[in-house]
mmCIF file of C-alpha atoms in Angstrom:
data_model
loop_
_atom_site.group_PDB
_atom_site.id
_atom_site.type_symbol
_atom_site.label_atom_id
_atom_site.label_comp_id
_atom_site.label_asym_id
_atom_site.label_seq_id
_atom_site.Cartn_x
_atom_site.Cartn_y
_atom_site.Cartn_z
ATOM 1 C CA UNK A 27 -40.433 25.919 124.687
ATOM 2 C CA UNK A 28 -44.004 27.432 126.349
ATOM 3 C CA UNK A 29 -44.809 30.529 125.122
ATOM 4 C CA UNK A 30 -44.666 32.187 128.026
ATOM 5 C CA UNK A 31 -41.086 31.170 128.730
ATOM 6 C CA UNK A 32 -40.362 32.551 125.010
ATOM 7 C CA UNK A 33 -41.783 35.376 125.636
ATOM 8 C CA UNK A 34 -39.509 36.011 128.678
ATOM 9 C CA UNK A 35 -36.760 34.843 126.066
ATOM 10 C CA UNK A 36 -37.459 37.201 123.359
ATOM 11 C CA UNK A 37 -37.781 40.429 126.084
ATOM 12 C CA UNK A 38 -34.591 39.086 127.741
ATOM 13 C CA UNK A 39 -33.028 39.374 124.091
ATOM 14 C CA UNK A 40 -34.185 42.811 122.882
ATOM 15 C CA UNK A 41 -33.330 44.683 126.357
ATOM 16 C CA UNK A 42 -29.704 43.446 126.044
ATOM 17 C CA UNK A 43 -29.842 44.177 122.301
ATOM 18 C CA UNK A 44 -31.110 47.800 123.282
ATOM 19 C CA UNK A 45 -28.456 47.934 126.007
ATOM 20 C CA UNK A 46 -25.109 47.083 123.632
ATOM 21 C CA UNK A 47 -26.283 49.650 121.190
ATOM 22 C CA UNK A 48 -26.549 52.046 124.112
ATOM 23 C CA UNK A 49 -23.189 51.091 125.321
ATOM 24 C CA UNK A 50 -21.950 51.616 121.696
ATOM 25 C CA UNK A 51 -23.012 55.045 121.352
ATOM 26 C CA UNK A 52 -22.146 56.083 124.670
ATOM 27 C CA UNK A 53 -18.439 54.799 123.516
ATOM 28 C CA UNK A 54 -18.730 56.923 120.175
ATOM 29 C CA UNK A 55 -19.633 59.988 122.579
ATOM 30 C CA UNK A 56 -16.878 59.733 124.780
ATOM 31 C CA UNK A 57 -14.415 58.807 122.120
ATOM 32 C CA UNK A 58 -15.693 62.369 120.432
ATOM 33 C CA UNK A 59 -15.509 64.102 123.464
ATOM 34 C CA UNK A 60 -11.831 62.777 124.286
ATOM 35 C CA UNK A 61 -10.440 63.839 121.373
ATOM 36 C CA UNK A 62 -12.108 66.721 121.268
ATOM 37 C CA UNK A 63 -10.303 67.810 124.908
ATOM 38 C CA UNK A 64 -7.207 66.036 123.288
ATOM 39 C CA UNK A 65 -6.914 68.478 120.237
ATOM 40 C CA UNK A 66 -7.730 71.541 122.932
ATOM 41 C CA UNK A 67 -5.244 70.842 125.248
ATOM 42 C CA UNK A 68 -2.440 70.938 122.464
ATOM 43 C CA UNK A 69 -4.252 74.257 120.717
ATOM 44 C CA UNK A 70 -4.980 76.222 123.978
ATOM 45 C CA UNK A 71 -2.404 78.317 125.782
ATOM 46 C CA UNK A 72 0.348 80.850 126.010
ATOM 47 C CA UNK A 73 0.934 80.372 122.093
ATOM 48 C CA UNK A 74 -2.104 79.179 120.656
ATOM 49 C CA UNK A 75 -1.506 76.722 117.439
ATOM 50 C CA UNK A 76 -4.408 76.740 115.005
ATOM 51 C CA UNK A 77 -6.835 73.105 115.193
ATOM 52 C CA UNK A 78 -6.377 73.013 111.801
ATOM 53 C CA UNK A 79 -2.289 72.995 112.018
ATOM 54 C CA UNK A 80 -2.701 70.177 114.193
ATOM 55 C CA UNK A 81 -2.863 67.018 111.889
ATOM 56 C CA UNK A 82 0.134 68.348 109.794
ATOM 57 C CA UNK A 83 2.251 68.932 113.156
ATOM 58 C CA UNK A 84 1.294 65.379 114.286
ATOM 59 C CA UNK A 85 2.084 64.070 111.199
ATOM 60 C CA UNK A 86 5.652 65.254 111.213
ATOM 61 C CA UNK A 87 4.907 68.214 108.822
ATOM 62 C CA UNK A 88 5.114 71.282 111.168
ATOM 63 C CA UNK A 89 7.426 73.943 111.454
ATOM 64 C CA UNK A 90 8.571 76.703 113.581
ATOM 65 C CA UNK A 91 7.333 77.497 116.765
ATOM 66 C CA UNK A 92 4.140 75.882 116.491
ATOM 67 C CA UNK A 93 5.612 72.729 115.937
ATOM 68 C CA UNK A 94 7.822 72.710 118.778
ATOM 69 C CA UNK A 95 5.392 73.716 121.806
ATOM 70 C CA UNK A 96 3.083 70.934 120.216
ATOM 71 C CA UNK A 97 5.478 67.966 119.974
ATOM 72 C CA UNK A 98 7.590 68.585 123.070
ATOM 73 C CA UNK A 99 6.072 70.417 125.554
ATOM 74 C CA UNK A 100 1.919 69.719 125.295
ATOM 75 C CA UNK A 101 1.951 66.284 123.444
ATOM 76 C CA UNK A 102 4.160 64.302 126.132
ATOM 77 C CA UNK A 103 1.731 65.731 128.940
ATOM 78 C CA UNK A 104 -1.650 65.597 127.056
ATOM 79 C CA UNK A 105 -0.554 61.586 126.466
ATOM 80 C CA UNK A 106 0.353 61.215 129.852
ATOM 81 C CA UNK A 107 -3.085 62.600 131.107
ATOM 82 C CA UNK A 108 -5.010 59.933 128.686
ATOM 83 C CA UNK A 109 -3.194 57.339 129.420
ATOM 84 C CA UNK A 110 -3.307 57.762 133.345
ATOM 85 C CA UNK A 111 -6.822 58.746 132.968
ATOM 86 C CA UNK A 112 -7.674 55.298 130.908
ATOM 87 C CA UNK A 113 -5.417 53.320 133.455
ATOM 88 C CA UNK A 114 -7.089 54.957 136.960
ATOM 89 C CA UNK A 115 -10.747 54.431 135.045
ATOM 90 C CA UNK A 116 -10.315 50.641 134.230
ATOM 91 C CA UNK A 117 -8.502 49.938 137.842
ATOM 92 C CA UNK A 118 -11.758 51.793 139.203
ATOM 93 C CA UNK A 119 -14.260 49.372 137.449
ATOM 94 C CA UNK A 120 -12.099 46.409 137.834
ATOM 95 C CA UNK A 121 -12.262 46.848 141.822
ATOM 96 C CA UNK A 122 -15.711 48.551 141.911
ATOM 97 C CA UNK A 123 -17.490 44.885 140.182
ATOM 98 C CA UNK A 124 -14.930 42.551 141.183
ATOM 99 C CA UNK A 125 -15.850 43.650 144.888
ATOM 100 C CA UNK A 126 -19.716 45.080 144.167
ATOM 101 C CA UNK A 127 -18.705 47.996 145.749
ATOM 102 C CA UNK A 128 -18.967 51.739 144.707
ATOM 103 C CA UNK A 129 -16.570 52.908 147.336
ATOM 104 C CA UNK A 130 -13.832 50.441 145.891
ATOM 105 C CA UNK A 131 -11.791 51.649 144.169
ATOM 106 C CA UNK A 132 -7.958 52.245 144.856
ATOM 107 C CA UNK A 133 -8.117 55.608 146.142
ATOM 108 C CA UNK A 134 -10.238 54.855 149.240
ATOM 109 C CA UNK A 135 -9.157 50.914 149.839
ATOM 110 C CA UNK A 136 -5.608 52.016 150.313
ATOM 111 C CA UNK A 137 -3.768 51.184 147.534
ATOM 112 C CA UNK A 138 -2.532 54.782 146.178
ATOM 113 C CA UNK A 139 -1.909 55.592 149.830
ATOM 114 C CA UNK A 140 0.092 52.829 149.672
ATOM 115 C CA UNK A 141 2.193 54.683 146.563
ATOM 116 C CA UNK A 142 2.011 58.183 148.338
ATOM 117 C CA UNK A 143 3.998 56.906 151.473
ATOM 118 C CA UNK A 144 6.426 54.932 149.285
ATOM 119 C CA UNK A 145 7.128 58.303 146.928
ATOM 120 C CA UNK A 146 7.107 60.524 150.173
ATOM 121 C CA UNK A 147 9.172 58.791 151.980
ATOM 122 C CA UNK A 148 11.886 58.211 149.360
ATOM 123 C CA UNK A 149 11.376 62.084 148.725
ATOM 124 C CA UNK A 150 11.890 63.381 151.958
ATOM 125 C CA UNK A 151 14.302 60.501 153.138
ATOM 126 C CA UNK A 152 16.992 60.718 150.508
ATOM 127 C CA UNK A 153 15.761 64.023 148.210
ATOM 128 C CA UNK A 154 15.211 61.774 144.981
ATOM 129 C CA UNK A 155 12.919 62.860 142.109
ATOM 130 C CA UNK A 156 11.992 62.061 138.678
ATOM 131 C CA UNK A 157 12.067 58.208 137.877
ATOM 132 C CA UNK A 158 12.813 57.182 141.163
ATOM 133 C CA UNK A 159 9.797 58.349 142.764
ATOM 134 C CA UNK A 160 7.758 56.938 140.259
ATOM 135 C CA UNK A 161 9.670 53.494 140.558
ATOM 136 C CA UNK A 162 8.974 53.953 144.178
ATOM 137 C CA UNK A 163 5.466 54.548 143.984
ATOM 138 C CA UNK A 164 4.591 51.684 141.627
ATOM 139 C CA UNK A 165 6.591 49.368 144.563
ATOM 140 C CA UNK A 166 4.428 50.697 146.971
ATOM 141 C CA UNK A 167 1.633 50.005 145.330
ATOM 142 C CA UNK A 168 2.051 47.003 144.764
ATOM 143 C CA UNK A 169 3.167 45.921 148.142
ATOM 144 C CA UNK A 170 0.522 47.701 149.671
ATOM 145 C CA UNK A 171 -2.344 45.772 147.269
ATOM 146 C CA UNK A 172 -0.536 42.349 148.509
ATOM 147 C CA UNK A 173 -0.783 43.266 152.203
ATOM 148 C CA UNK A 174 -4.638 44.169 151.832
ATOM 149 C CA UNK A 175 -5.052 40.601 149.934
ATOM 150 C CA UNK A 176 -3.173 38.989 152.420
ATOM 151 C CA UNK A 177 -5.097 40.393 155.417
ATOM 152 C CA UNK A 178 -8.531 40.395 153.971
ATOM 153 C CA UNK A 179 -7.876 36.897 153.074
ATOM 154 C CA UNK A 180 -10.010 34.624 155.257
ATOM 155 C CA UNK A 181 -10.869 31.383 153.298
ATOM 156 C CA UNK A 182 -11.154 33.320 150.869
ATOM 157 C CA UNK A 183 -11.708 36.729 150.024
ATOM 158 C CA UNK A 184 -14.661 38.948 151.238
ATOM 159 C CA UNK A 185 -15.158 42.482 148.917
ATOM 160 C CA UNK A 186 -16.863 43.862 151.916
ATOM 161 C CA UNK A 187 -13.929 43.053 154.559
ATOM 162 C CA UNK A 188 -11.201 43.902 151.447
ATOM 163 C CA UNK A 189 -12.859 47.307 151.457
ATOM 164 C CA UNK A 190 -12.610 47.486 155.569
ATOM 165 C CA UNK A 191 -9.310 46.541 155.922
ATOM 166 C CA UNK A 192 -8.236 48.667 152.582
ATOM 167 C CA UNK A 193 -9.886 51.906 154.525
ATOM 168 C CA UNK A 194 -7.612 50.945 157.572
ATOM 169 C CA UNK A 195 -4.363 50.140 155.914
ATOM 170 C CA UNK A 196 -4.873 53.780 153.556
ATOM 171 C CA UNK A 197 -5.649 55.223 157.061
ATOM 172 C CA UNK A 198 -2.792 53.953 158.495
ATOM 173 C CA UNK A 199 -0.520 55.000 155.421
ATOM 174 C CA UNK A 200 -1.956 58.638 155.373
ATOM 175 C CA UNK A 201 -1.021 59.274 158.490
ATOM 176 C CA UNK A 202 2.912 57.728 158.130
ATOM 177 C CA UNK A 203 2.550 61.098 154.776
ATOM 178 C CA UNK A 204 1.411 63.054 157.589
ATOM 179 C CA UNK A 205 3.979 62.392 160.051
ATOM 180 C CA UNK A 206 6.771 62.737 157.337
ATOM 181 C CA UNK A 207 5.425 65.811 156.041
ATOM 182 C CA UNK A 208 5.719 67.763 159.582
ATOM 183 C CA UNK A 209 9.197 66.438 160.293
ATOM 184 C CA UNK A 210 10.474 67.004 156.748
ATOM 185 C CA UNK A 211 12.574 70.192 155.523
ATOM 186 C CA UNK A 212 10.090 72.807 154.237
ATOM 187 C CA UNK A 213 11.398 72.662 150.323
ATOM 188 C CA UNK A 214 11.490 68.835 150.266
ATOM 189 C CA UNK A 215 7.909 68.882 151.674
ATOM 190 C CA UNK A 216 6.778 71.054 148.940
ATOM 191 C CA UNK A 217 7.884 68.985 146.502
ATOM 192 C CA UNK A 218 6.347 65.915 148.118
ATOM 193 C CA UNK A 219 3.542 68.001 148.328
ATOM 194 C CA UNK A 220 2.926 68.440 144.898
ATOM 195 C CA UNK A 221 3.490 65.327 143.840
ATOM 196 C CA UNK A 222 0.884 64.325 146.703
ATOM 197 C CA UNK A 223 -1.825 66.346 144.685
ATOM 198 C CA UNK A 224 -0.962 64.631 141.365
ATOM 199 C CA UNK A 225 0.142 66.677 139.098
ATOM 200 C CA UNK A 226 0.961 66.563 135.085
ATOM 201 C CA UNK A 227 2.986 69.139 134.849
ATOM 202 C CA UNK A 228 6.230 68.613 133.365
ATOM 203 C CA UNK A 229 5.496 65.274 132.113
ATOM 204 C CA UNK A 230 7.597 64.230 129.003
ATOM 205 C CA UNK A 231 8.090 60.920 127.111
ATOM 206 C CA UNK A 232 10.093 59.451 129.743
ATOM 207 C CA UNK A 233 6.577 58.870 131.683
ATOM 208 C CA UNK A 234 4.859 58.116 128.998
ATOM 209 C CA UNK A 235 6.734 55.111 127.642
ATOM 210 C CA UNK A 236 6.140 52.989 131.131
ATOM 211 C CA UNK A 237 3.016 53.681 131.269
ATOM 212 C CA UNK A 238 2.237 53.136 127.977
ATOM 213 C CA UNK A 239 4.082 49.014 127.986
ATOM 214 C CA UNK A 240 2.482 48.602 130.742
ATOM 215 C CA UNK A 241 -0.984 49.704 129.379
ATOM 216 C CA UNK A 242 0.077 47.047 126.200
ATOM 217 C CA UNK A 243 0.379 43.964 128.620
ATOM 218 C CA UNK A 244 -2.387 45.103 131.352
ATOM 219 C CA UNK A 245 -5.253 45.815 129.276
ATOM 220 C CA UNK A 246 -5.362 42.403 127.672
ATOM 221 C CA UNK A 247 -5.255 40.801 130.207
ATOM 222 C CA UNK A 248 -8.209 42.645 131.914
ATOM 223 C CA UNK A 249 -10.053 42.248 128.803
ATOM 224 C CA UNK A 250 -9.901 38.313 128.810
ATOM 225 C CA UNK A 251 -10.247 38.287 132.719
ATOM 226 C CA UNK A 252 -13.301 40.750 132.431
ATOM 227 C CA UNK A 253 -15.684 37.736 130.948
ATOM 228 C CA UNK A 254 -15.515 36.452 134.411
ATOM 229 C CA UNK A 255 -16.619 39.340 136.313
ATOM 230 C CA UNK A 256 -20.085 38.393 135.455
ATOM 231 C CA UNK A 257 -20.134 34.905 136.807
ATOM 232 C CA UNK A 258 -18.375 36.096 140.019
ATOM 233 C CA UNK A 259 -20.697 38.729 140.698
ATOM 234 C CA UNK A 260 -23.823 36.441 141.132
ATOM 235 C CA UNK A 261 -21.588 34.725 144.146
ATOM 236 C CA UNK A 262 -19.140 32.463 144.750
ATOM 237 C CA UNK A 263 -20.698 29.136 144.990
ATOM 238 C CA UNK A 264 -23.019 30.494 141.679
ATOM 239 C CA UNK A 265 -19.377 31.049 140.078
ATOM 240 C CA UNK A 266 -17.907 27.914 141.013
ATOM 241 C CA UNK A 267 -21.121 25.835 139.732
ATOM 242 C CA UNK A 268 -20.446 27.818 136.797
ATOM 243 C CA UNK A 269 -16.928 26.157 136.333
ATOM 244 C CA UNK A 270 -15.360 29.744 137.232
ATOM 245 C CA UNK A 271 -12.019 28.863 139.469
ATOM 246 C CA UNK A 272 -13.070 31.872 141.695
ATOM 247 C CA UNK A 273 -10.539 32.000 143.959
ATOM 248 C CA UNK A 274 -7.570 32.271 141.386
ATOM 249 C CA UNK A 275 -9.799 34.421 139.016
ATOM 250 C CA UNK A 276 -10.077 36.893 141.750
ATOM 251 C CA UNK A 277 -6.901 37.163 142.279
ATOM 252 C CA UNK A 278 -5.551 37.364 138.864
ATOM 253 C CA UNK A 279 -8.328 40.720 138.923
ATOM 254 C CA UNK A 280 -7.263 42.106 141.778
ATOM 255 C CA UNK A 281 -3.329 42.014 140.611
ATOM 256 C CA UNK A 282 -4.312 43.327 137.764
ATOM 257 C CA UNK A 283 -6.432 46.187 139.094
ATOM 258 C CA UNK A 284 -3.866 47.143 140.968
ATOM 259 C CA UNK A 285 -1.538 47.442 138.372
ATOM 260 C CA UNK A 286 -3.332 49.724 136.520
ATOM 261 C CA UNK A 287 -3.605 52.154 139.903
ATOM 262 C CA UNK A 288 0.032 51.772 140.490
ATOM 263 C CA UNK A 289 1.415 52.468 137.411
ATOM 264 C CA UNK A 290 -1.022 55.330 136.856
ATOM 265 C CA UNK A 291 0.042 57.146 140.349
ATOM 266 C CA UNK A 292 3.776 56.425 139.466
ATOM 267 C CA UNK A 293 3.337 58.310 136.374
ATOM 268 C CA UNK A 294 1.306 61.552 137.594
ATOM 269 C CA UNK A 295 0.802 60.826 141.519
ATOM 270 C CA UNK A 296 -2.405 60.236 143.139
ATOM 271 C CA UNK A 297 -4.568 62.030 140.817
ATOM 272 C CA UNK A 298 -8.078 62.274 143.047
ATOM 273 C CA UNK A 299 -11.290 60.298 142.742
ATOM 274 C CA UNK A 300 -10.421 59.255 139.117
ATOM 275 C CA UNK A 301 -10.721 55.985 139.561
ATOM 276 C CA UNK A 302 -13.846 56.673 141.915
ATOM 277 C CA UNK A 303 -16.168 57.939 139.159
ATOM 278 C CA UNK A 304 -14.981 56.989 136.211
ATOM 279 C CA UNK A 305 -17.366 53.231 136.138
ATOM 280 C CA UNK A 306 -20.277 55.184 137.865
ATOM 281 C CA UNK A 307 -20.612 57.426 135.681
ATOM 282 C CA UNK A 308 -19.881 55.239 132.265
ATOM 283 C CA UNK A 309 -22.989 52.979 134.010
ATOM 284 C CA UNK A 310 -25.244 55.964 134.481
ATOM 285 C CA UNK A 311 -24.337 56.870 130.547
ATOM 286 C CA UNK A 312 -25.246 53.647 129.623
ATOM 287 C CA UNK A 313 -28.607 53.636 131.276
ATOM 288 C CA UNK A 314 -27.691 50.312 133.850
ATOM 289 C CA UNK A 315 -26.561 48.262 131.209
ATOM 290 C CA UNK A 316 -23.633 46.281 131.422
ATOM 291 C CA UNK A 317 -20.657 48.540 129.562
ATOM 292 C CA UNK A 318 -17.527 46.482 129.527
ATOM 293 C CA UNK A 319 -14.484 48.211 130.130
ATOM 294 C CA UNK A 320 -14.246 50.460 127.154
ATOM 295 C CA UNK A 321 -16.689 53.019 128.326
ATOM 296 C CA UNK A 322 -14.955 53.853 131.937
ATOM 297 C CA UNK A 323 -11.710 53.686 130.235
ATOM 298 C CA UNK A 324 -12.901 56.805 128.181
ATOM 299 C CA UNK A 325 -14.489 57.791 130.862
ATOM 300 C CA UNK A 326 -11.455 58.125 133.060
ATOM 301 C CA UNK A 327 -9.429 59.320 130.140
ATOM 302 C CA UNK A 328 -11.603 62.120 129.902
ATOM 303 C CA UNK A 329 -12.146 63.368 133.083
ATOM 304 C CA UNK A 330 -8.202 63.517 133.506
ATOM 305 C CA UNK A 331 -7.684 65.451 130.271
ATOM 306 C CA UNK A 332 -10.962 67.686 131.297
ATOM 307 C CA UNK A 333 -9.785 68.821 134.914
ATOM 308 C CA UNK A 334 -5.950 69.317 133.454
ATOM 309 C CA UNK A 335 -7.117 71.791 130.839
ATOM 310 C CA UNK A 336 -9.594 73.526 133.721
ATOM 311 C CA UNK A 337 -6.796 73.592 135.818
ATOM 312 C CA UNK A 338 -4.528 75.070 133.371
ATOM 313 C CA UNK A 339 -6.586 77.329 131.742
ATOM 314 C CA UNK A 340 -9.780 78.156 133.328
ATOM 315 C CA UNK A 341 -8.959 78.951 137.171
ATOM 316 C CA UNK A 342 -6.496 81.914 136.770
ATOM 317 C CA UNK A 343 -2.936 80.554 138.162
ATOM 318 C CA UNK A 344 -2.140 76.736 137.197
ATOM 319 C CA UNK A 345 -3.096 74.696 139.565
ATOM 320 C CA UNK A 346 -2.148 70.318 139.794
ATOM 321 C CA UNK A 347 -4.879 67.922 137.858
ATOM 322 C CA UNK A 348 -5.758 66.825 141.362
ATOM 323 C CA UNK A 349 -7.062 69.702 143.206
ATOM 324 C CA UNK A 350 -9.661 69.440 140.069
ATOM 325 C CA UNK A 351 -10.499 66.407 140.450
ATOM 326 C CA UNK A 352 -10.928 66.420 143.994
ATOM 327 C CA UNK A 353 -13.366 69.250 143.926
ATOM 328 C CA UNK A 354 -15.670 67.068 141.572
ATOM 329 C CA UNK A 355 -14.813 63.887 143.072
ATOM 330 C CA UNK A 356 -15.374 64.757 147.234
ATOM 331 C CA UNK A 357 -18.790 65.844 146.272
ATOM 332 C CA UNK A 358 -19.502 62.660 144.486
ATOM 333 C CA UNK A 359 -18.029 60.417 147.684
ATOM 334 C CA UNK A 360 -20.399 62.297 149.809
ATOM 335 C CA UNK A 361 -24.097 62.116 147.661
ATOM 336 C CA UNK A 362 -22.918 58.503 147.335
ATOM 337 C CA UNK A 363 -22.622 57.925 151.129
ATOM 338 C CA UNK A 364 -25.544 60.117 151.591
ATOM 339 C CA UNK A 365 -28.270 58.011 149.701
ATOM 340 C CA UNK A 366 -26.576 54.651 151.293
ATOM 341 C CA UNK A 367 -27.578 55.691 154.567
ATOM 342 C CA UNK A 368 -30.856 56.486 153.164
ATOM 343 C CA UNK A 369 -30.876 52.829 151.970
ATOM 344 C CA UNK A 370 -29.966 51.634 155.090
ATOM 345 C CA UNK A 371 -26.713 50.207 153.067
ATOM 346 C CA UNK A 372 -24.093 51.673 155.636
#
């Protein structure tokens, strides 16, 4: 080897080293931070339980009142929040690299539209609640995701004409809420209302146990699937030169990414731009370096459990997990548009 070429080899080497250990601390940070909003959103509230009572009421030791409000009323809905918020962050990265695409992720290509028209409808059709509307949500998901394969699919599949027809189809499906919504009795629209905003109030174990098998299954598989993501984001003839089976690989991603968005909107509804910023900002943590999965995952997590305990506790009245959300997220959407046009990107 010339010694220029090791040179290049030994710079190559120490950037990624320097990058993994930045990824690794960024992942110890988060993890603090989560379970630092975690502990918070079981301590803070109408009856306040000590930090330091926690461990002994999660271990099974607690008593009295303090016990109670912890284990059945704030631990079903604090789980609920991490595990949505881990499931929206990974579907947001998983779309956002398979596609190399900021503005993909299921939110804005379609695919919880797709689960909002599916839970309204069954709400304001036949006055159903609870599991149902979650069943029906993860349906429509799902459905929806295949439609936008099918119709992007062109000899293949494009990220920039997935994204186009995604924006179309959720266009198409927001306006089917809309129509529902004006024709629908005024109590059954507030209820599809607030499940519209996503919402964890009044969560219990019954959402969490889905969500969390589904979780066991889907985030291995996105794991192994992951390694690929690199090959088929330097192109598809790279990737296939590479040995990568692209076509198949994609779609086992895109399934899979999908997944994670429907089961996370069936549990809590379409909570707002989740998925959208979670990888962004994990990346911008990390300094550019390539983060795997585990950072937006935390990420998401945390941003979920974050705008449910300002949204509880630090805007006066309750409000849903979504209207937080959306305030940060819109914002985001709009800087991010913004300097693409000053790119010349859009």
């Amino acid at each position: 080897m010339s010694a220029p070429l090791a040179e290049a080899v030994r710079v190559v080497k120490t950037a990624r080293r320097h990058g993994a250990a930045r990824v690794r601390v960024v992942s110890l940070v988060l993890a603090v931070a989560l379970v630092t909003v975690f502990a918070l959103s079981l301590a803070v509230g109408d009856f306040t339980v000590p930090l330091g009572d926690l461990p002994g009421i999660l271990l099974g030791n607690g008593t009295g009142g303090g016990a109670y409000v912890v284990t059945e009323l704030r631990l079903p809905r604090a789980v609920t929040g991490l595990l949505v918020g881990v499931a929206f962050g990974l579907a947001g990265a998983l779309f956002q690299r398979l596609l190399r695409n900021p503005l993909a992720s299921p939110d804005v290509i379609g695919v919880t539209q797709g689960a909002s028209a599916a839970a309204v409808l069954c709400i304001l059709l036949f006055g159903v609640s609870g599991a149902v509307v979650s069943a029906a949500a993860l349906g429509g998901a799902l459905v929806t995701g295949a439609v936008i394969y099918l119709l992007a699919r062109r000899g293949g599949v494009s990220g920039y004409r997935l994204v186009l027809i995604g924006v179309g189809v959720g266009a198409v499906l927001t306006s089917v809420v809309s129509y529902l919504m004006t024709w629908a009795d005024v109590t059954l629209a507030q209820q599809a209302l607030v499940w519209l905003t996503g919402n964890l109030n009044g969560r219990g174990w019954d959402h969490v146990v889905p969500l969390a098998i589904a979780l066991v299954v889907l985030v291995p598989a996105a794991l192994v699937l992951s390694r690929a993501l690199t090959g088929l984001q330097l192109g598809d003839d790279t990737a296939a030169g590479l040995g990568l089976r692209v076509e198949r690989t994609r779609l086992l991603l895109l399934v899979v990414a999908t997944a994670f968005a429907a089961f996370a909107t069936a549990a809590a509804g379409p909570v707002a731009f989740v998925a959208f910023v979670a990888n962004p900002i994990a990346t911008r943590l990390a300094g550019g370096a390539r983060t795997g999965l585990v950072p937006p995952a935390l990420t998401g997590a945390l941003v979920t459990l974050l705008g449910d305990f300002a949204a509880q506790h630090l805007l006066g009245a309750q409000l849903p997990v979504g209207v937080v959300t959306g305030a940060v997220g819109a914002p985001y959407l709009l800087l991010l548009l913004a300097t693409a046009n000053r790119a010349g990107r859009v």
